[in-house]
DNA sequence: AACACAATGTTGTATATACAACTTATAAAT
DNA sequence: ATTTATAAGTTGTATATACAACATTGTGTT
């Protein structure tokens, strides 16, 4: 083989994302929510009332993934949606409160990860994004 | 918020792995196999006959993930396993042939990705791994 | 040898993701 | 305005993953 299997860029990136997810997940154990859902809540917190599709654009997620996550978040009353076919989504009061509770945990996790990565690590991540787009 | 949401290390790494996976997946469309399964086949190709658990160690994958993948690969007769409770796994003849066909595709994909990443990109990836472990 | 404990494998459940098929709504073209 | 095409949402299916519960096998202690 031309390259060593250990170099496989796919499995390496998969592993890295599992590691990072694990950090966030361990902080979320008391909440009935996932890393991905947390990110969606944060997007809503930032963007206010938006069309569902905008969330996917922001996070580069499949429509179906967004659709199902929105449904899960709605089931727990963290978000409200208009009844249109292309609904507009926004945080509910309960969702807003959750976000306020999640932010410090998210920040702690980011602190943790940034401590591990260092400034140069963050640069490496940014560079990877720039070249892989 | 202390950090910009765009900086979320979790969602960024998830996105990167989705991108890389997409490259591999597009090459695998003619095969009835996934990126992850391909990696497992490559591990078996490299390691020969191994205990199932060793595969998980090598790729840092959950036992359950390995267990299910092994079952899928066995269903297609790409691997053989002893009938022990802790079985030893190895490539079948058919699996070996598949690996020979997969290697050039994998190498093409690696070429593609490395072209995008450049030498410095590979360094960035390695550095991320070193700091995130 | 008998028991306790640790490691490994399997299975159930839930979410994440991709992709395809389908539905519905909007935009474009005539 | 009606038709056509495009964009967006939903749902089905399959795998990836985490985690918990359980089963099985080894190991170690006594």
PDB file of C-alpha atoms (C1' of nucleotides) in Angstrom:
ATOM      1  CA  UNK A   1       0.000   0.000   0.000  1.00  0.00           C
ATOM      2  CA  UNK A   2       1.124   3.427  -0.950  1.00  0.00           C
ATOM      3  CA  UNK A   3       0.150   4.860   2.434  1.00  0.00           C
ATOM      4  CA  UNK A   4       0.125   3.341   5.854  1.00  0.00           C
ATOM      5  CA  UNK A   5      -3.356   2.485   7.025  1.00  0.00           C
ATOM      6  CA  UNK A   6      -2.686   4.485  10.159  1.00  0.00           C
ATOM      7  CA  UNK A   7      -2.691   7.559   7.971  1.00  0.00           C
ATOM      8  CA  UNK A   8      -6.277   7.095   6.836  1.00  0.00           C
ATOM      9  CA  UNK A   9      -7.640  10.609   7.002  1.00  0.00           C
ATOM     10  CA  UNK A  10     -11.204   9.395   7.265  1.00  0.00           C
ATOM     11  CA  UNK A  11     -10.810   7.229  10.300  1.00  0.00           C
ATOM     12  CA  UNK A  12      -8.526   9.741  11.982  1.00  0.00           C
ATOM     13  CA  UNK A  13     -11.016  12.553  11.676  1.00  0.00           C
ATOM     14  CA  UNK A  14     -13.807  10.267  12.805  1.00  0.00           C
ATOM     15  CA  UNK A  15     -11.806   9.428  15.871  1.00  0.00           C
ATOM     16  CA  UNK A  16     -11.034  13.040  16.654  1.00  0.00           C
ATOM     17  CA  UNK A  17     -14.673  13.979  16.481  1.00  0.00           C
ATOM     18  CA  UNK A  18     -15.568  11.077  18.759  1.00  0.00           C
ATOM     19  CA  UNK A  19     -13.059  12.354  21.288  1.00  0.00           C
ATOM     20  CA  UNK A  20     -14.338  15.921  21.186  1.00  0.00           C
ATOM     21  CA  UNK A  21     -17.937  14.765  21.336  1.00  0.00           C
ATOM     22  CA  UNK A  22     -17.120  12.702  24.386  1.00  0.00           C
ATOM     23  CA  UNK A  23     -15.950  15.790  26.225  1.00  0.00           C
ATOM     24  CA  UNK A  24     -19.149  17.650  25.507  1.00  0.00           C
ATOM     25  CA  UNK A  25     -21.326  14.635  26.148  1.00  0.00           C
ATOM     26  CA  UNK A  26     -19.915  14.016  29.589  1.00  0.00           C
ATOM     27  CA  UNK A  27     -21.015  17.517  30.567  1.00  0.00           C
ATOM     28  CA  UNK A  28     -24.484  16.963  29.173  1.00  0.00           C
ATOM     29  CA  UNK A  29     -25.341  13.866  31.145  1.00  0.00           C
ATOM     30  CA  UNK A  30     -27.738  15.695  33.432  1.00  0.00           C
ATOM     31  CA  UNK A  31     -29.605  17.152  30.456  1.00  0.00           C
ATOM     32  CA  UNK A  32     -31.778  15.170  28.158  1.00  0.00           C
ATOM     33  CA  UNK A  33     -30.016  16.505  25.150  1.00  0.00           C
ATOM     34  CA  UNK A  34     -27.188  15.686  22.766  1.00  0.00           C
ATOM     35  CA  UNK A  35     -24.139  17.603  21.578  1.00  0.00           C
ATOM     36  CA  UNK A  36     -25.710  18.153  18.221  1.00  0.00           C
ATOM     37  CA  UNK A  37     -28.960  19.397  19.685  1.00  0.00           C
ATOM     38  CA  UNK A  38     -27.032  21.747  21.938  1.00  0.00           C
ATOM     39  CA  UNK A  39     -25.377  23.243  18.887  1.00  0.00           C
ATOM     40  CA  UNK A  40     -28.739  23.752  17.256  1.00  0.00           C
ATOM     41  CA  UNK A  41     -30.057  25.474  20.348  1.00  0.00           C
ATOM     42  CA  UNK A  42     -27.049  27.769  20.302  1.00  0.00           C
ATOM     43  CA  UNK A  43     -27.640  28.616  16.664  1.00  0.00           C
ATOM     44  CA  UNK A  44     -31.211  29.533  17.520  1.00  0.00           C
ATOM     45  CA  UNK A  45     -30.025  31.569  20.454  1.00  0.00           C
ATOM     46  CA  UNK A  46     -27.746  33.488  18.154  1.00  0.00           C
ATOM     47  CA  UNK A  47     -29.996  33.851  15.141  1.00  0.00           C
ATOM     48  CA  UNK A  48     -33.378  34.280  16.769  1.00  0.00           C
ATOM     49  CA  UNK A  49     -36.342  33.236  14.670  1.00  0.00           C
ATOM     50  CA  UNK A  50     -35.114  31.522  11.525  1.00  0.00           C
ATOM     51  CA  UNK A  51     -36.268  29.246   8.794  1.00  0.00           C
ATOM     52  CA  UNK A  52     -35.383  25.670   9.551  1.00  0.00           C
ATOM     53  CA  UNK A  53     -33.151  25.440   6.521  1.00  0.00           C
ATOM     54  CA  UNK A  54     -30.926  28.243   7.778  1.00  0.00           C
ATOM     55  CA  UNK A  55     -29.872  26.091  10.677  1.00  0.00           C
ATOM     56  CA  UNK A  56     -28.650  23.420   8.334  1.00  0.00           C
ATOM     57  CA  UNK A  57     -26.776  25.979   6.290  1.00  0.00           C
ATOM     58  CA  UNK A  58     -25.082  27.348   9.369  1.00  0.00           C
ATOM     59  CA  UNK A  59     -23.978  23.954  10.630  1.00  0.00           C
ATOM     60  CA  UNK A  60     -23.666  22.202   7.266  1.00  0.00           C
ATOM     61  CA  UNK A  61     -26.083  19.499   8.302  1.00  0.00           C
ATOM     62  CA  UNK A  62     -28.413  17.395   6.160  1.00  0.00           C
ATOM     63  CA  UNK A  63     -32.019  18.504   5.978  1.00  0.00           C
ATOM     64  CA  UNK A  64     -33.156  15.209   7.403  1.00  0.00           C
ATOM     65  CA  UNK A  65     -30.854  15.514  10.387  1.00  0.00           C
ATOM     66  CA  UNK A  66     -32.200  18.959  11.146  1.00  0.00           C
ATOM     67  CA  UNK A  67     -35.763  17.850  10.644  1.00  0.00           C
ATOM     68  CA  UNK A  68     -35.474  15.040  13.143  1.00  0.00           C
ATOM     69  CA  UNK A  69     -33.579  17.096  15.669  1.00  0.00           C
ATOM     70  CA  UNK A  70     -36.131  19.865  15.490  1.00  0.00           C
ATOM     71  CA  UNK A  71     -38.792  17.298  16.196  1.00  0.00           C
ATOM     72  CA  UNK A  72     -36.912  16.016  19.237  1.00  0.00           C
ATOM     73  CA  UNK A  73     -36.329  19.496  20.569  1.00  0.00           C
ATOM     74  CA  UNK A  74     -39.957  20.413  20.014  1.00  0.00           C
ATOM     75  CA  UNK A  75     -41.078  17.310  21.860  1.00  0.00           C
ATOM     76  CA  UNK A  76     -39.250  18.615  24.912  1.00  0.00           C
ATOM     77  CA  UNK A  77     -40.695  22.089  24.348  1.00  0.00           C
ATOM     78  CA  UNK A  78     -37.346  23.734  23.912  1.00  0.00           C
ATOM     79  CA  UNK A  79     -38.374  25.320  20.633  1.00  0.00           C
ATOM     80  CA  UNK A  80     -41.456  26.677  18.950  1.00  0.00           C
ATOM     81  CA  UNK A  81     -42.229  26.411  15.266  1.00  0.00           C
ATOM     82  CA  UNK A  82     -44.775  27.975  13.025  1.00  0.00           C
ATOM     83  CA  UNK A  83     -47.096  25.535  11.364  1.00  0.00           C
ATOM     84  CA  UNK A  84     -46.019  26.343   7.812  1.00  0.00           C
ATOM     85  CA  UNK A  85     -44.548  23.812   5.540  1.00  0.00           C
ATOM     86  CA  UNK A  86     -41.312  25.721   5.832  1.00  0.00           C
ATOM     87  CA  UNK A  87     -41.615  26.588   9.449  1.00  0.00           C
ATOM     88  CA  UNK A  88     -39.795  29.271  11.277  1.00  0.00           C
ATOM     89  CA  UNK A  89     -38.133  28.054  14.410  1.00  0.00           C
ATOM     90  CA  UNK A  90     -37.280  29.861  17.589  1.00  0.00           C
ATOM     91  CA  UNK A  91     -36.349  29.084  21.142  1.00  0.00           C
ATOM     92  CA  UNK A  92     -39.180  28.796  23.614  1.00  0.00           C
ATOM     93  CA  UNK A  93     -38.896  30.314  27.060  1.00  0.00           C
ATOM     94  CA  UNK A  94     -37.878  26.908  28.369  1.00  0.00           C
ATOM     95  CA  UNK A  95     -35.356  26.599  25.561  1.00  0.00           C
ATOM     96  CA  UNK A  96     -33.926  29.963  26.402  1.00  0.00           C
ATOM     97  CA  UNK A  97     -33.495  28.960  29.999  1.00  0.00           C
ATOM     98  CA  UNK A  98     -31.832  25.734  28.947  1.00  0.00           C
ATOM     99  CA  UNK A  99     -29.421  27.643  26.757  1.00  0.00           C
ATOM    100  CA  UNK A 100     -28.510  29.857  29.679  1.00  0.00           C
ATOM    101  CA  UNK A 101     -27.705  26.738  31.680  1.00  0.00           C
ATOM    102  CA  UNK A 102     -25.827  25.099  28.850  1.00  0.00           C
ATOM    103  CA  UNK A 103     -23.586  28.014  28.021  1.00  0.00           C
ATOM    104  CA  UNK A 104     -21.325  27.705  31.072  1.00  0.00           C
ATOM    105  CA  UNK A 105     -20.973  23.955  30.519  1.00  0.00           C
ATOM    106  CA  UNK A 106     -20.147  24.486  26.904  1.00  0.00           C
ATOM    107  CA  UNK A 107     -17.611  27.125  27.850  1.00  0.00           C
ATOM    108  CA  UNK A 108     -16.027  24.797  30.388  1.00  0.00           C
ATOM    109  CA  UNK A 109     -15.704  22.141  27.741  1.00  0.00           C
ATOM    110  CA  UNK A 110     -14.240  24.603  25.310  1.00  0.00           C
ATOM    111  CA  UNK A 111     -11.758  25.681  27.996  1.00  0.00           C
ATOM    112  CA  UNK A 112     -10.817  22.050  28.526  1.00  0.00           C
ATOM    113  CA  UNK A 113     -10.335  21.387  24.858  1.00  0.00           C
ATOM    114  CA  UNK A 114      -8.506  24.610  24.186  1.00  0.00           C
ATOM    115  CA  UNK A 115      -6.186  23.824  27.059  1.00  0.00           C
ATOM    116  CA  UNK A 116      -5.376  20.549  25.371  1.00  0.00           C
ATOM    117  CA  UNK A 117      -5.098  22.004  21.914  1.00  0.00           C
ATOM    118  CA  UNK A 118      -3.325  25.204  22.752  1.00  0.00           C
ATOM    119  CA  UNK A 119      -3.363  28.193  20.468  1.00  0.00           C
ATOM    120  CA  UNK A 120      -1.477  26.294  17.847  1.00  0.00           C
ATOM    121  CA  UNK A 121      -4.023  23.485  18.004  1.00  0.00           C
ATOM    122  CA  UNK A 122      -6.777  25.913  17.175  1.00  0.00           C
ATOM    123  CA  UNK A 123      -4.751  27.158  14.273  1.00  0.00           C
ATOM    124  CA  UNK A 124      -4.290  23.596  13.068  1.00  0.00           C
ATOM    125  CA  UNK A 125      -8.029  23.063  13.176  1.00  0.00           C
ATOM    126  CA  UNK A 126      -8.717  26.245  11.249  1.00  0.00           C
ATOM    127  CA  UNK A 127      -6.116  25.351   8.686  1.00  0.00           C
ATOM    128  CA  UNK A 128      -7.654  21.932   8.204  1.00  0.00           C
ATOM    129  CA  UNK A 129     -11.014  23.537   7.602  1.00  0.00           C
ATOM    130  CA  UNK A 130      -9.568  25.981   5.129  1.00  0.00           C
ATOM    131  CA  UNK A 131      -7.924  23.283   3.090  1.00  0.00           C
ATOM    132  CA  UNK A 132     -10.646  20.668   3.273  1.00  0.00           C
ATOM    133  CA  UNK A 133     -13.566  22.812   2.172  1.00  0.00           C
TER     134      UNK A 133
ATOM    135  CA  UNK B   1     -20.768  33.934  25.385  1.00  0.00           C
ATOM    136  CA  UNK B   2     -17.101  33.641  26.030  1.00  0.00           C
ATOM    137  CA  UNK B   3     -16.455  31.987  22.684  1.00  0.00           C
ATOM    138  CA  UNK B   4     -18.169  32.377  19.351  1.00  0.00           C
ATOM    139  CA  UNK B   5     -20.418  29.472  18.537  1.00  0.00           C
ATOM    140  CA  UNK B   6     -18.588  29.120  15.245  1.00  0.00           C
ATOM    141  CA  UNK B   7     -15.582  28.017  17.241  1.00  0.00           C
ATOM    142  CA  UNK B   8     -17.327  24.972  18.694  1.00  0.00           C
ATOM    143  CA  UNK B   9     -14.657  22.325  18.450  1.00  0.00           C
ATOM    144  CA  UNK B  10     -17.182  19.523  18.546  1.00  0.00           C
ATOM    145  CA  UNK B  11     -19.276  20.583  15.612  1.00  0.00           C
ATOM    146  CA  UNK B  12     -16.223  21.591  13.620  1.00  0.00           C
ATOM    147  CA  UNK B  13     -14.592  18.196  13.972  1.00  0.00           C
ATOM    148  CA  UNK B  14     -17.871  16.493  13.208  1.00  0.00           C
ATOM    149  CA  UNK B  15     -18.127  18.503  10.038  1.00  0.00           C
ATOM    150  CA  UNK B  16     -14.576  17.710   8.996  1.00  0.00           C
ATOM    151  CA  UNK B  17     -15.127  14.012   9.419  1.00  0.00           C
ATOM    152  CA  UNK B  18     -18.328  14.225   7.389  1.00  0.00           C
ATOM    153  CA  UNK B  19     -16.390  15.874   4.586  1.00  0.00           C
ATOM    154  CA  UNK B  20     -13.622  13.281   4.599  1.00  0.00           C
ATOM    155  CA  UNK B  21     -16.092  10.430   4.818  1.00  0.00           C
ATOM    156  CA  UNK B  22     -17.932  11.830   1.825  1.00  0.00           C
ATOM    157  CA  UNK B  23     -14.797  11.568  -0.276  1.00  0.00           C
ATOM    158  CA  UNK B  24     -14.292   7.932   0.624  1.00  0.00           C
ATOM    159  CA  UNK B  25     -17.954   7.100   0.324  1.00  0.00           C
ATOM    160  CA  UNK B  26     -18.247   8.437  -3.188  1.00  0.00           C
ATOM    161  CA  UNK B  27     -15.550   5.980  -4.252  1.00  0.00           C
ATOM    162  CA  UNK B  28     -17.304   3.102  -2.536  1.00  0.00           C
ATOM    163  CA  UNK B  29     -20.645   3.416  -4.259  1.00  0.00           C
ATOM    164  CA  UNK B  30     -20.081   0.355  -6.421  1.00  0.00           C
ATOM    165  CA  UNK B  31     -19.234  -1.745  -3.394  1.00  0.00           C
ATOM    166  CA  UNK B  32     -21.705  -2.820  -0.808  1.00  0.00           C
ATOM    167  CA  UNK B  33     -19.548  -1.570   1.977  1.00  0.00           C
ATOM    168  CA  UNK B  34     -18.995   1.496   4.141  1.00  0.00           C
ATOM    169  CA  UNK B  35     -15.948   3.594   4.972  1.00  0.00           C
ATOM    170  CA  UNK B  36     -15.777   2.130   8.410  1.00  0.00           C
ATOM    171  CA  UNK B  37     -16.045  -1.421   7.164  1.00  0.00           C
ATOM    172  CA  UNK B  38     -13.322  -0.725   4.647  1.00  0.00           C
ATOM    173  CA  UNK B  39     -11.052   0.371   7.452  1.00  0.00           C
ATOM    174  CA  UNK B  40     -11.764  -2.825   9.350  1.00  0.00           C
ATOM    175  CA  UNK B  41     -10.953  -4.897   6.289  1.00  0.00           C
ATOM    176  CA  UNK B  42      -7.676  -3.029   5.965  1.00  0.00           C
ATOM    177  CA  UNK B  43      -6.842  -3.703   9.586  1.00  0.00           C
ATOM    178  CA  UNK B  44      -7.455  -7.390   9.001  1.00  0.00           C
ATOM    179  CA  UNK B  45      -5.371  -7.283   5.862  1.00  0.00           C
ATOM    180  CA  UNK B  46      -2.531  -5.816   7.851  1.00  0.00           C
ATOM    181  CA  UNK B  47      -2.848  -7.853  11.033  1.00  0.00           C
ATOM    182  CA  UNK B  48      -3.911 -11.235   9.697  1.00  0.00           C
ATOM    183  CA  UNK B  49      -5.824 -13.400  12.093  1.00  0.00           C
ATOM    184  CA  UNK B  50      -6.676 -11.410  15.203  1.00  0.00           C
ATOM    185  CA  UNK B  51      -9.011 -11.423  18.135  1.00  0.00           C
ATOM    186  CA  UNK B  52     -11.989  -9.211  17.501  1.00  0.00           C
ATOM    187  CA  UNK B  53     -11.073  -6.907  20.346  1.00  0.00           C
ATOM    188  CA  UNK B  54      -7.732  -6.065  18.751  1.00  0.00           C
ATOM    189  CA  UNK B  55      -9.528  -4.399  15.873  1.00  0.00           C
ATOM    190  CA  UNK B  56     -11.296  -2.076  18.242  1.00  0.00           C
ATOM    191  CA  UNK B  57      -8.035  -1.265  19.976  1.00  0.00           C
ATOM    192  CA  UNK B  58      -6.377  -0.425  16.685  1.00  0.00           C
ATOM    193  CA  UNK B  59      -9.174   1.856  15.509  1.00  0.00           C
ATOM    194  CA  UNK B  60     -10.382   3.038  18.917  1.00  0.00           C
ATOM    195  CA  UNK B  61     -13.884   1.826  18.246  1.00  0.00           C
ATOM    196  CA  UNK B  62     -16.546   0.667  20.672  1.00  0.00           C
ATOM    197  CA  UNK B  63     -16.917  -3.064  21.125  1.00  0.00           C
ATOM    198  CA  UNK B  64     -20.501  -2.893  19.982  1.00  0.00           C
ATOM    199  CA  UNK B  65     -19.582  -1.084  16.793  1.00  0.00           C
ATOM    200  CA  UNK B  66     -17.006  -3.728  15.968  1.00  0.00           C
ATOM    201  CA  UNK B  67     -19.368  -6.510  16.844  1.00  0.00           C
ATOM    202  CA  UNK B  68     -22.042  -5.273  14.481  1.00  0.00           C
ATOM    203  CA  UNK B  69     -19.632  -4.520  11.687  1.00  0.00           C
ATOM    204  CA  UNK B  70     -18.082  -7.943  11.944  1.00  0.00           C
ATOM    205  CA  UNK B  71     -21.530  -9.403  11.600  1.00  0.00           C
ATOM    206  CA  UNK B  72     -22.225  -7.354   8.491  1.00  0.00           C
ATOM    207  CA  UNK B  73     -18.910  -8.290   6.916  1.00  0.00           C
ATOM    208  CA  UNK B  74     -19.448 -11.935   7.715  1.00  0.00           C
ATOM    209  CA  UNK B  75     -22.883 -11.849   6.150  1.00  0.00           C
ATOM    210  CA  UNK B  76     -21.223 -10.868   2.895  1.00  0.00           C
ATOM    211  CA  UNK B  77     -18.550 -13.525   3.397  1.00  0.00           C
ATOM    212  CA  UNK B  78     -15.694 -11.081   3.483  1.00  0.00           C
ATOM    213  CA  UNK B  79     -14.380 -12.467   6.731  1.00  0.00           C
ATOM    214  CA  UNK B  80     -14.195 -15.743   8.609  1.00  0.00           C
ATOM    215  CA  UNK B  81     -14.466 -16.116  12.347  1.00  0.00           C
ATOM    216  CA  UNK B  82     -13.824 -18.948  14.721  1.00  0.00           C
ATOM    217  CA  UNK B  83     -16.825 -20.035  16.700  1.00  0.00           C
ATOM    218  CA  UNK B  84     -15.403 -19.172  20.110  1.00  0.00           C
ATOM    219  CA  UNK B  85     -16.984 -16.682  22.393  1.00  0.00           C
ATOM    220  CA  UNK B  86     -13.986 -14.501  21.720  1.00  0.00           C
ATOM    221  CA  UNK B  87     -13.571 -15.315  18.102  1.00  0.00           C
ATOM    222  CA  UNK B  88     -10.548 -14.799  15.969  1.00  0.00           C
ATOM    223  CA  UNK B  89     -11.271 -12.965  12.772  1.00  0.00           C
ATOM    224  CA  UNK B  90      -9.542 -13.093   9.440  1.00  0.00           C
ATOM    225  CA  UNK B  91     -10.174 -12.136   5.851  1.00  0.00           C
ATOM    226  CA  UNK B  92     -11.743 -14.768   3.645  1.00  0.00           C
ATOM    227  CA  UNK B  93     -10.516 -15.319   0.114  1.00  0.00           C
ATOM    228  CA  UNK B  94     -13.349 -13.103  -1.085  1.00  0.00           C
ATOM    229  CA  UNK B  95     -12.415 -10.495   1.502  1.00  0.00           C
ATOM    230  CA  UNK B  96      -8.841 -10.565   0.358  1.00  0.00           C
ATOM    231  CA  UNK B  97      -9.898  -9.976  -3.213  1.00  0.00           C
ATOM    232  CA  UNK B  98     -12.113  -7.113  -2.136  1.00  0.00           C
ATOM    233  CA  UNK B  99      -9.243  -5.533  -0.259  1.00  0.00           C
ATOM    234  CA  UNK B 100      -7.102  -5.735  -3.370  1.00  0.00           C
ATOM    235  CA  UNK B 101      -9.814  -3.878  -5.259  1.00  0.00           C
ATOM    236  CA  UNK B 102     -10.342  -1.351  -2.530  1.00  0.00           C
ATOM    237  CA  UNK B 103      -6.719  -0.395  -2.042  1.00  0.00           C
ATOM    238  CA  UNK B 104      -6.382   1.615  -5.263  1.00  0.00           C
ATOM    239  CA  UNK B 105      -9.631   3.464  -4.551  1.00  0.00           C
ATOM    240  CA  UNK B 106      -8.515   4.222  -1.052  1.00  0.00           C
ATOM    241  CA  UNK B 107      -5.180   5.449  -2.355  1.00  0.00           C
ATOM    242  CA  UNK B 108      -6.910   7.671  -4.896  1.00  0.00           C
ATOM    243  CA  UNK B 109      -9.005   9.170  -2.149  1.00  0.00           C
ATOM    244  CA  UNK B 110      -5.973   9.684   0.023  1.00  0.00           C
ATOM    245  CA  UNK B 111      -4.237  11.368  -2.926  1.00  0.00           C
ATOM    246  CA  UNK B 112      -7.230  13.640  -3.346  1.00  0.00           C
ATOM    247  CA  UNK B 113      -7.355  14.561   0.304  1.00  0.00           C
ATOM    248  CA  UNK B 114      -3.627  15.005   0.641  1.00  0.00           C
ATOM    249  CA  UNK B 115      -3.668  17.268  -2.368  1.00  0.00           C
ATOM    250  CA  UNK B 116      -6.218  19.422  -0.587  1.00  0.00           C
ATOM    251  CA  UNK B 117      -4.482  19.282   2.768  1.00  0.00           C
ATOM    252  CA  UNK B 118      -0.927  19.594   1.592  1.00  0.00           C
ATOM    253  CA  UNK B 119       1.983  18.503   3.696  1.00  0.00           C
ATOM    254  CA  UNK B 120       1.205  21.141   6.257  1.00  0.00           C
ATOM    255  CA  UNK B 121      -2.384  19.906   6.475  1.00  0.00           C
ATOM    256  CA  UNK B 122      -1.162  16.461   7.392  1.00  0.00           C
ATOM    257  CA  UNK B 123       1.011  17.994  10.044  1.00  0.00           C
ATOM    258  CA  UNK B 124      -1.964  19.898  11.407  1.00  0.00           C
ATOM    259  CA  UNK B 125      -3.918  16.671  11.640  1.00  0.00           C
ATOM    260  CA  UNK B 126      -1.113  14.897  13.438  1.00  0.00           C
ATOM    261  CA  UNK B 127      -0.697  17.779  15.827  1.00  0.00           C
ATOM    262  CA  UNK B 128      -4.388  17.746  16.620  1.00  0.00           C
ATOM    263  CA  UNK B 129      -4.178  14.049  17.404  1.00  0.00           C
ATOM    264  CA  UNK B 130      -1.170  14.543  19.608  1.00  0.00           C
ATOM    265  CA  UNK B 131      -2.821  17.225  21.653  1.00  0.00           C
ATOM    266  CA  UNK B 132      -6.295  15.763  21.839  1.00  0.00           C
ATOM    267  CA  UNK B 133      -5.372  12.307  23.062  1.00  0.00           C
TER     268      UNK B 133
ATOM    269  C1'  DA C   1     -12.015 -26.496  43.456  1.00  0.00           C
ATOM    270  C1'  DA C   2     -15.096 -22.580  44.374  1.00  0.00           C
ATOM    271  C1'  DC C   3     -15.771 -18.001  44.310  1.00  0.00           C
ATOM    272  C1'  DA C   4     -15.179 -13.231  42.959  1.00  0.00           C
ATOM    273  C1'  DC C   5     -13.693 -10.106  39.606  1.00  0.00           C
ATOM    274  C1'  DA C   6     -12.192  -8.466  35.182  1.00  0.00           C
ATOM    275  C1'  DA C   7     -12.296  -8.553  30.246  1.00  0.00           C
ATOM    276  C1'  DT C   8     -14.757  -9.399  26.106  1.00  0.00           C
ATOM    277  C1'  DG C   9     -18.814 -10.151  23.114  1.00  0.00           C
ATOM    278  C1'  DT C  10     -23.785  -9.366  22.198  1.00  0.00           C
ATOM    279  C1'  DT C  11     -28.016  -7.003  22.136  1.00  0.00           C
ATOM    280  C1'  DG C  12     -31.409  -3.204  23.092  1.00  0.00           C
ATOM    281  C1'  DT C  13     -32.258   1.637  22.678  1.00  0.00           C
ATOM    282  C1'  DA C  14     -31.514   6.219  21.102  1.00  0.00           C
ATOM    283  C1'  DT C  15     -29.416   9.702  18.192  1.00  0.00           C
ATOM    284  C1'  DA C  16     -26.407  11.183  13.907  1.00  0.00           C
ATOM    285  C1'  DT C  17     -25.786  10.736   9.326  1.00  0.00           C
ATOM    286  C1'  DA C  18     -26.409   9.724   4.280  1.00  0.00           C
ATOM    287  C1'  DC C  19     -29.256   8.955   0.630  1.00  0.00           C
ATOM    288  C1'  DA C  20     -33.478   8.111  -1.807  1.00  0.00           C
ATOM    289  C1'  DA C  21     -38.323   8.793  -2.449  1.00  0.00           C
ATOM    290  C1'  DC C  22     -41.962  11.520  -1.756  1.00  0.00           C
ATOM    291  C1'  DT C  23     -44.657  15.898  -0.533  1.00  0.00           C
ATOM    292  C1'  DT C  24     -45.332  20.665  -0.576  1.00  0.00           C
ATOM    293  C1'  DA C  25     -44.321  25.269  -1.549  1.00  0.00           C
ATOM    294  C1'  DT C  26     -41.988  28.853  -4.134  1.00  0.00           C
ATOM    295  C1'  DA C  27     -40.032  30.762  -8.291  1.00  0.00           C
ATOM    296  C1'  DA C  28     -39.545  30.980 -13.334  1.00  0.00           C
ATOM    297  C1'  DA C  29     -41.063  30.686 -17.934  1.00  0.00           C
ATOM    298  C1'  DT C  30     -44.408  30.806 -21.277  1.00  0.00           C
TER     299       DT C  30
ATOM    300  C1'  DA D   1     -52.579  32.293 -15.038  1.00  0.00           C
ATOM    301  C1'  DT D   2     -51.034  27.708 -15.844  1.00  0.00           C
ATOM    302  C1'  DT D   3     -47.372  24.879 -16.199  1.00  0.00           C
ATOM    303  C1'  DT D   4     -42.653  23.654 -15.070  1.00  0.00           C
ATOM    304  C1'  DA D   5     -38.779  23.562 -12.363  1.00  0.00           C
ATOM    305  C1'  DT D   6     -36.492  24.254  -8.116  1.00  0.00           C
ATOM    306  C1'  DA D   7     -36.050  24.355  -3.263  1.00  0.00           C
ATOM    307  C1'  DA D   8     -37.277  22.732   1.252  1.00  0.00           C
ATOM    308  C1'  DG D   9     -39.415  19.452   4.570  1.00  0.00           C
ATOM    309  C1'  DT D  10     -40.532  14.637   5.829  1.00  0.00           C
ATOM    310  C1'  DT D  11     -40.026   9.855   6.107  1.00  0.00           C
ATOM    311  C1'  DG D  12     -37.965   5.171   5.246  1.00  0.00           C
ATOM    312  C1'  DT D  13     -33.850   2.474   5.434  1.00  0.00           C
ATOM    313  C1'  DA D  14     -29.218   1.413   6.674  1.00  0.00           C
ATOM    314  C1'  DT D  15     -24.959   2.111   9.196  1.00  0.00           C
ATOM    315  C1'  DA D  16     -22.078   4.519  13.129  1.00  0.00           C
ATOM    316  C1'  DT D  17     -21.867   5.510  17.670  1.00  0.00           C
ATOM    317  C1'  DA D  18     -22.626   5.625  22.779  1.00  0.00           C
ATOM    318  C1'  DC D  19     -24.144   3.527  26.678  1.00  0.00           C
ATOM    319  C1'  DA D  20     -26.368   0.147  29.504  1.00  0.00           C
ATOM    320  C1'  DA D  21     -27.614  -4.530  30.508  1.00  0.00           C
ATOM    321  C1'  DC D  22     -26.560  -8.984  30.033  1.00  0.00           C
ATOM    322  C1'  DA D  23     -23.812 -13.375  28.790  1.00  0.00           C
ATOM    323  C1'  DT D  24     -19.579 -15.751  28.598  1.00  0.00           C
ATOM    324  C1'  DT D  25     -14.954 -16.637  29.435  1.00  0.00           C
ATOM    325  C1'  DG D  26     -10.539 -16.089  31.959  1.00  0.00           C
ATOM    326  C1'  DT D  27      -7.885 -15.036  35.983  1.00  0.00           C
ATOM    327  C1'  DG D  28      -6.701 -14.778  40.644  1.00  0.00           C
ATOM    328  C1'  DT D  29      -7.392 -15.615  45.496  1.00  0.00           C
ATOM    329  C1'  DT D  30      -8.514 -18.378  48.968  1.00  0.00           C
TER     330       DT D  30
END
